[in-house]
Amino acid sequence: MKAFFVAGTGTDLGKTHVGCALLEAARARGLSADAFKPVVSGFDPEAPETSDPARLAAALGRPNAWSEVSPRRYRAPLAPNLAARLEGDVLRMDDLVGDCRAWLAGRNVDLALVEGAGGVMSPMTDDATNLDLMSALALPVLLVAGSYLGTASHLLTALEVVRARRLTVATIVVSESLDAPDLDQTVEMLRAFERQAPIVVAPRKGWDASELANVLLS
Ligand SMILES: Nc1ncnc2c1ncn2[C@@H]1O[C@H](COP(=O)(O)OP(=O)(O)OP(=O)(O)O)[C@@H](O)[C@H]1O
Ligand SMILES: C[C@H](N)[C@H](N)CCCCCC(=O)O
Ligand SMILES: [Mg+2]
């Protein structure tokens, strides 16, 4: 089994988009796959279909499996700890780590993805961030960045802190943002500063994850 933690340099940049495309590409080449998002905020129980867990479940070919993909679901579109508090819950990192470790131990698939919530240093609990969860799991990281003006600092900062925890960045995906500068020019700039991990580019139109699957799965 190949397992990756799908992290972002921020929120709303393409973690789920890229994760779903990778799951579909893996399945298209006959591989088995599964996905887990330990906590989701901004989840509308009356309209689950647009949520991260529903999108991941659909990419797995199991559209009704969203509650298994994300067992902890909160309504408010806020950091998970804040969204949970509004519903009377207190999230604890030990519990989130335990959920992920149990889920990983129970997987018998070729590809397993764990998606965080927000960006690398986004809080997941009142005293711990995505990075703390990533450190505990020690999975290779699939790091998703946008292509907006400012992404270079966000990406290079994320790379610094992830590597400072001795985590491996398996691949970086630059997922094209809306209203962003020229994509090729942005990626060329990023490649001048990041020489270790491969950088895969995900344009908004006509992208499938076959190149990403080749990099990660072959
Ligand atoms: N390369 C892309 N092409 C087309 N749409 C994209 C691309 N990247 C992101 N999007 C769109 O941008 C929106 C945000 O992406 P996504 O939901 O994957 O973000 P996220 O990083 O998973 O956010 P969160 O932190 O909430 O989990 C979605 O509507 C997604 O479809
Ligand atoms: C609701 C949103 N789409 C994400 N799921 C949560 C983003 C939390 C961001 C916290 C922060 O970094 O300020
Ligand atoms: Mg997401």
CSV table of C-alpha atoms and ligand atoms in Angstrom, one decimal:
chain,number,residue,atom,x,y,z
A,1,MET,CA,0.0,0.0,0.0
A,2,LYS,CA,1.2,3.5,-0.8
A,3,ALA,CA,-0.2,6.1,1.6
A,4,PHE,CA,0.1,9.8,1.4
A,5,PHE,CA,-1.0,12.8,3.5
A,6,VAL,CA,-2.6,15.4,1.2
A,7,ALA,CA,-1.7,18.8,2.7
A,8,GLY,CA,-2.2,22.3,1.4
A,9,THR,CA,-0.2,25.5,1.6
A,10,GLY,CA,-3.6,26.9,2.6
A,11,THR,CA,-7.3,26.2,2.4
A,12,ASP,CA,-9.5,26.0,-0.6
A,13,LEU,CA,-6.6,25.5,-3.0
A,14,GLY,CA,-7.2,22.1,-4.4
A,15,LYS,CA,-6.4,19.3,-1.9
A,16,THR,CA,-9.7,17.6,-2.5
A,17,HIS,CA,-9.7,18.4,-6.2
A,18,VAL,CA,-6.2,16.8,-6.7
A,19,GLY,CA,-6.9,14.0,-4.3
A,20,CYS,CA,-10.1,13.0,-6.2
A,21,ALA,CA,-8.3,13.1,-9.5
A,22,LEU,CA,-5.5,10.9,-8.2
A,23,LEU,CA,-8.0,8.4,-6.8
A,24,GLU,CA,-9.8,8.3,-10.2
A,25,ALA,CA,-6.5,7.9,-12.0
A,26,ALA,CA,-5.4,5.0,-9.7
A,27,ARG,CA,-8.7,3.2,-10.2
A,28,ALA,CA,-8.6,3.8,-13.9
A,29,ARG,CA,-5.3,1.8,-14.0
A,30,GLY,CA,-6.9,-1.0,-12.0
A,31,LEU,CA,-5.5,-0.1,-8.6
A,32,SER,CA,-7.6,-0.2,-5.4
A,33,ALA,CA,-7.9,3.0,-3.4
A,34,ASP,CA,-9.4,4.6,-0.3
A,35,ALA,CA,-9.5,8.0,1.3
A,36,PHE,CA,-9.9,9.5,4.8
A,37,LYS,CA,-10.5,13.0,6.0
A,38,PRO,CA,-10.4,12.7,9.8
A,39,VAL,CA,-12.4,15.9,10.3
A,40,VAL,CA,-14.4,18.1,8.0
A,41,SER,CA,-15.8,21.5,8.7
A,42,GLY,CA,-18.2,23.5,6.4
A,43,PHE,CA,-20.2,20.2,6.1
A,44,ASP,CA,-24.0,20.7,5.4
A,45,PRO,CA,-25.8,17.5,6.4
A,46,GLU,CA,-28.8,18.6,4.3
A,47,ALA,CA,-26.6,18.8,1.2
A,48,PRO,CA,-23.6,16.5,1.8
A,49,GLU,CA,-22.9,16.0,-1.9
A,50,THR,CA,-20.7,19.0,-2.3
A,51,SER,CA,-18.6,18.3,0.7
A,52,ASP,CA,-15.0,17.0,0.7
A,53,PRO,CA,-16.0,13.5,2.0
A,54,ALA,CA,-18.7,13.2,-0.6
A,55,ARG,CA,-16.4,14.2,-3.4
A,56,LEU,CA,-13.7,11.8,-2.2
A,57,ALA,CA,-16.3,9.0,-1.8
A,58,ALA,CA,-17.6,9.7,-5.4
A,59,ALA,CA,-14.0,9.5,-6.7
A,60,LEU,CA,-13.8,6.1,-5.0
A,61,GLY,CA,-16.9,5.0,-6.8
A,62,ARG,CA,-18.7,4.7,-3.4
A,63,PRO,CA,-20.8,7.9,-3.4
A,64,ASN,CA,-22.7,6.8,-0.2
A,65,ALA,CA,-19.5,6.2,1.8
A,66,TRP,CA,-19.0,9.8,2.8
A,67,SER,CA,-19.6,9.2,6.5
A,68,GLU,CA,-16.9,6.6,6.5
A,69,VAL,CA,-14.5,9.0,4.7
A,70,SER,CA,-15.1,11.7,7.3
A,71,PRO,CA,-16.4,10.4,10.7
A,72,ARG,CA,-16.1,13.8,12.4
A,73,ARG,CA,-18.3,16.4,10.5
A,74,TYR,CA,-19.1,19.9,11.6
A,75,ARG,CA,-21.3,22.6,9.9
A,76,ALA,CA,-19.4,25.9,10.4
A,77,PRO,CA,-16.9,26.7,7.7
A,78,LEU,CA,-14.2,27.4,10.3
A,79,ALA,CA,-11.0,25.8,11.6
A,80,PRO,CA,-12.1,22.3,12.8
A,81,ASN,CA,-11.6,23.1,16.5
A,82,LEU,CA,-13.8,26.2,16.3
A,83,ALA,CA,-16.5,24.4,14.2
A,84,ALA,CA,-16.5,21.6,16.7
A,85,ARG,CA,-16.8,23.9,19.7
A,86,LEU,CA,-19.9,25.5,18.1
A,87,GLU,CA,-21.5,22.0,18.3
A,88,GLY,CA,-20.3,21.3,21.9
A,89,ASP,CA,-17.4,19.1,20.8
A,90,VAL,CA,-13.7,19.4,21.8
A,91,LEU,CA,-11.3,17.9,19.3
A,92,ARG,CA,-8.2,16.2,20.7
A,93,MET,CA,-5.1,15.5,18.5
A,94,ASP,CA,-4.6,12.1,20.2
A,95,ASP,CA,-8.1,11.1,19.0
A,96,LEU,CA,-7.5,12.3,15.4
A,97,VAL,CA,-4.1,10.5,15.3
A,98,GLY,CA,-5.8,7.4,16.7
A,99,ASP,CA,-8.6,7.6,14.1
A,100,CYS,CA,-6.0,7.9,11.2
A,101,ARG,CA,-3.8,5.1,12.5
A,102,ALA,CA,-6.7,2.8,12.9
A,103,TRP,CA,-8.0,3.7,9.5
A,104,LEU,CA,-4.6,3.1,7.9
A,105,ALA,CA,-4.1,-0.2,9.7
A,106,GLY,CA,-7.4,-1.4,8.4
A,107,ARG,CA,-6.7,-0.6,4.7
A,108,ASN,CA,-5.8,-3.2,2.2
A,109,VAL,CA,-5.6,-1.1,-0.9
A,110,ASP,CA,-2.9,0.0,-3.4
A,111,LEU,CA,-3.4,3.8,-2.6
A,112,ALA,CA,-4.6,5.4,0.6
A,113,LEU,CA,-5.0,9.2,1.0
A,114,VAL,CA,-5.5,11.1,4.2
A,115,GLU,CA,-6.6,14.7,3.6
A,116,GLY,CA,-6.0,17.4,6.2
A,117,ALA,CA,-8.2,20.4,6.9
A,118,GLY,CA,-7.0,23.8,5.6
A,119,GLY,CA,-3.3,24.3,5.3
A,120,VAL,CA,-0.2,22.8,6.9
A,121,MET,CA,-0.3,25.1,9.9
A,122,SER,CA,-4.0,25.4,10.2
A,123,PRO,CA,-5.3,24.4,13.6
A,124,MET,CA,-7.1,21.1,13.9
A,125,THR,CA,-7.5,21.3,17.7
A,126,ASP,CA,-7.1,24.1,20.2
A,127,ASP,CA,-3.4,23.4,20.6
A,128,ALA,CA,-2.3,21.4,17.5
A,129,THR,CA,-2.2,21.9,13.8
A,130,ASN,CA,-2.3,19.8,10.6
A,131,LEU,CA,1.5,19.6,10.9
A,132,ASP,CA,1.3,17.9,14.2
A,133,LEU,CA,-1.0,15.2,12.7
A,134,MET,CA,1.3,14.9,9.7
A,135,SER,CA,4.3,14.4,12.1
A,136,ALA,CA,2.4,11.7,14.1
A,137,LEU,CA,1.5,9.8,11.0
A,138,ALA,CA,4.8,10.4,9.2
A,139,LEU,CA,3.3,9.7,5.8
A,140,PRO,CA,4.9,11.1,2.7
A,141,VAL,CA,3.3,14.3,1.8
A,142,LEU,CA,1.4,15.3,-1.3
A,143,LEU,CA,1.6,19.1,-1.0
A,144,VAL,CA,-0.9,21.1,-2.9
A,145,ALA,CA,-0.3,24.8,-3.7
A,146,GLY,CA,-2.3,27.4,-5.7
A,147,SER,CA,-0.9,29.5,-8.5
A,148,TYR,CA,-2.2,32.8,-7.2
A,149,LEU,CA,0.1,35.8,-6.6
A,150,GLY,CA,1.7,35.0,-3.3
A,151,THR,CA,1.8,31.3,-3.6
A,152,ALA,CA,5.6,31.2,-3.7
A,153,SER,CA,6.0,32.4,-0.1
A,154,HIS,CA,3.2,30.0,1.0
A,155,LEU,CA,4.8,27.0,-0.7
A,156,LEU,CA,8.3,27.7,0.3
A,157,THR,CA,7.2,28.3,3.9
A,158,ALA,CA,5.2,25.1,4.0
A,159,LEU,CA,8.2,23.2,2.6
A,160,GLU,CA,10.4,24.6,5.3
A,161,VAL,CA,8.2,23.6,8.2
A,162,VAL,CA,7.3,20.2,6.8
A,163,ARG,CA,10.9,19.3,6.2
A,164,ALA,CA,11.9,20.7,9.6
A,165,ARG,CA,9.7,17.9,11.0
A,166,ARG,CA,11.7,15.4,8.9
A,167,LEU,CA,8.7,14.6,6.7
A,168,THR,CA,9.2,13.6,3.1
A,169,VAL,CA,7.5,15.7,0.4
A,170,ALA,CA,6.7,13.1,-2.3
A,171,THR,CA,5.3,15.6,-4.8
A,172,ILE,CA,4.1,19.1,-5.0
A,173,VAL,CA,1.0,19.9,-7.1
A,174,VAL,CA,0.5,23.5,-8.3
A,175,SER,CA,-3.3,23.6,-8.8
A,176,GLU,CA,-4.2,26.5,-11.0
A,177,SER,CA,-6.1,29.2,-9.1
A,178,LEU,CA,-8.7,31.6,-10.5
A,179,ASP,CA,-7.6,35.1,-11.5
A,180,ALA,CA,-3.9,34.1,-11.1
A,181,PRO,CA,-0.8,35.2,-13.0
A,182,ASP,CA,0.5,33.0,-15.9
A,183,LEU,CA,0.7,29.4,-14.8
A,184,ASP,CA,3.8,28.4,-16.7
A,185,GLN,CA,5.7,31.5,-15.5
A,186,THR,CA,4.6,30.8,-11.9
A,187,VAL,CA,5.7,27.2,-12.0
A,188,GLU,CA,9.0,28.1,-13.7
A,189,MET,CA,9.6,30.5,-10.8
A,190,LEU,CA,8.7,27.9,-8.2
A,191,ARG,CA,11.0,25.3,-9.8
A,192,ALA,CA,13.9,27.7,-9.5
A,193,PHE,CA,13.5,27.6,-5.7
A,194,GLU,CA,12.4,24.0,-5.2
A,195,ARG,CA,14.7,21.4,-6.6
A,196,GLN,CA,14.0,18.3,-4.4
A,197,ALA,CA,10.4,17.3,-4.9
A,198,PRO,CA,8.8,17.0,-8.4
A,199,ILE,CA,6.3,19.7,-9.2
A,200,VAL,CA,3.2,18.5,-11.1
A,201,VAL,CA,1.0,21.2,-12.7
A,202,ALA,CA,-2.8,21.0,-12.6
A,203,PRO,CA,-4.3,23.5,-15.0
A,204,ARG,CA,-8.0,24.3,-14.4
A,205,LYS,CA,-9.0,22.9,-17.8
A,206,GLY,CA,-8.4,19.4,-19.1
A,207,TRP,CA,-6.2,18.0,-16.4
A,208,ASP,CA,-6.3,14.4,-15.4
A,209,ALA,CA,-3.9,13.0,-12.8
A,210,SER,CA,-2.1,10.5,-15.0
A,211,GLU,CA,1.2,12.2,-14.6
A,212,LEU,CA,0.7,12.5,-10.9
A,213,ALA,CA,-0.2,8.9,-10.7
A,214,ASN,CA,2.9,8.0,-12.7
A,215,VAL,CA,5.1,10.0,-10.3
A,216,LEU,CA,3.5,8.6,-7.1
A,217,LEU,CA,2.4,5.1,-8.1
A,218,SER,CA,4.8,3.6,-10.6
B,1,LIG,N1,-6.8,22.8,-10.7
B,1,LIG,C1,-8.1,23.1,-10.5
B,1,LIG,N2,-9.0,23.0,-11.5
B,1,LIG,C2,-10.3,23.2,-11.4
B,1,LIG,N3,-10.9,23.5,-10.2
B,1,LIG,C3,-10.0,23.6,-9.1
B,1,LIG,C4,-8.6,23.4,-9.2
B,1,LIG,N4,-8.1,23.5,-8.0
B,1,LIG,C5,-9.1,23.8,-7.2
B,1,LIG,N5,-10.2,23.8,-7.8
B,1,LIG,C6,-11.6,24.2,-7.3
B,1,LIG,O1,-11.4,25.1,-6.2
B,1,LIG,C7,-12.3,24.8,-5.1
B,1,LIG,C8,-11.4,24.5,-3.9
B,1,LIG,O2,-10.7,23.3,-4.1
B,1,LIG,P1,-10.7,22.1,-3.0
B,1,LIG,O3,-12.1,21.9,-2.5
B,1,LIG,O4,-10.0,21.0,-3.6
B,1,LIG,O5,-9.8,22.8,-1.9
B,1,LIG,P2,-9.2,22.2,-0.6
B,1,LIG,O6,-7.8,22.5,-0.5
B,1,LIG,O7,-9.5,20.7,-0.5
B,1,LIG,O8,-10.0,23.0,0.6
B,1,LIG,P3,-10.2,22.5,2.1
B,1,LIG,O9,-9.1,23.2,2.9
B,1,LIG,O10,-11.6,23.1,2.4
B,1,LIG,O11,-10.2,21.0,2.2
B,1,LIG,C9,-13.1,23.6,-5.6
B,1,LIG,O12,-14.3,24.1,-6.1
B,1,LIG,C10,-12.2,23.0,-6.6
B,1,LIG,O13,-13.0,22.2,-7.6
B,2,LIG,C1,-13.9,25.4,6.0
B,2,LIG,C2,-12.6,25.4,5.1
B,2,LIG,N1,-13.0,25.0,3.8
B,2,LIG,C3,-11.6,24.4,5.7
B,2,LIG,N2,-12.2,23.1,5.7
B,2,LIG,C4,-11.1,24.8,7.1
B,2,LIG,C5,-10.0,25.9,6.9
B,2,LIG,C6,-9.4,26.3,8.2
B,2,LIG,C7,-8.4,27.4,8.1
B,2,LIG,C8,-7.8,27.8,9.4
B,2,LIG,C9,-6.7,28.8,9.2
B,2,LIG,O1,-5.6,28.4,8.6
B,2,LIG,O2,-6.9,30.0,9.4
B,3,MG,MG,-10.6,19.7,0.8
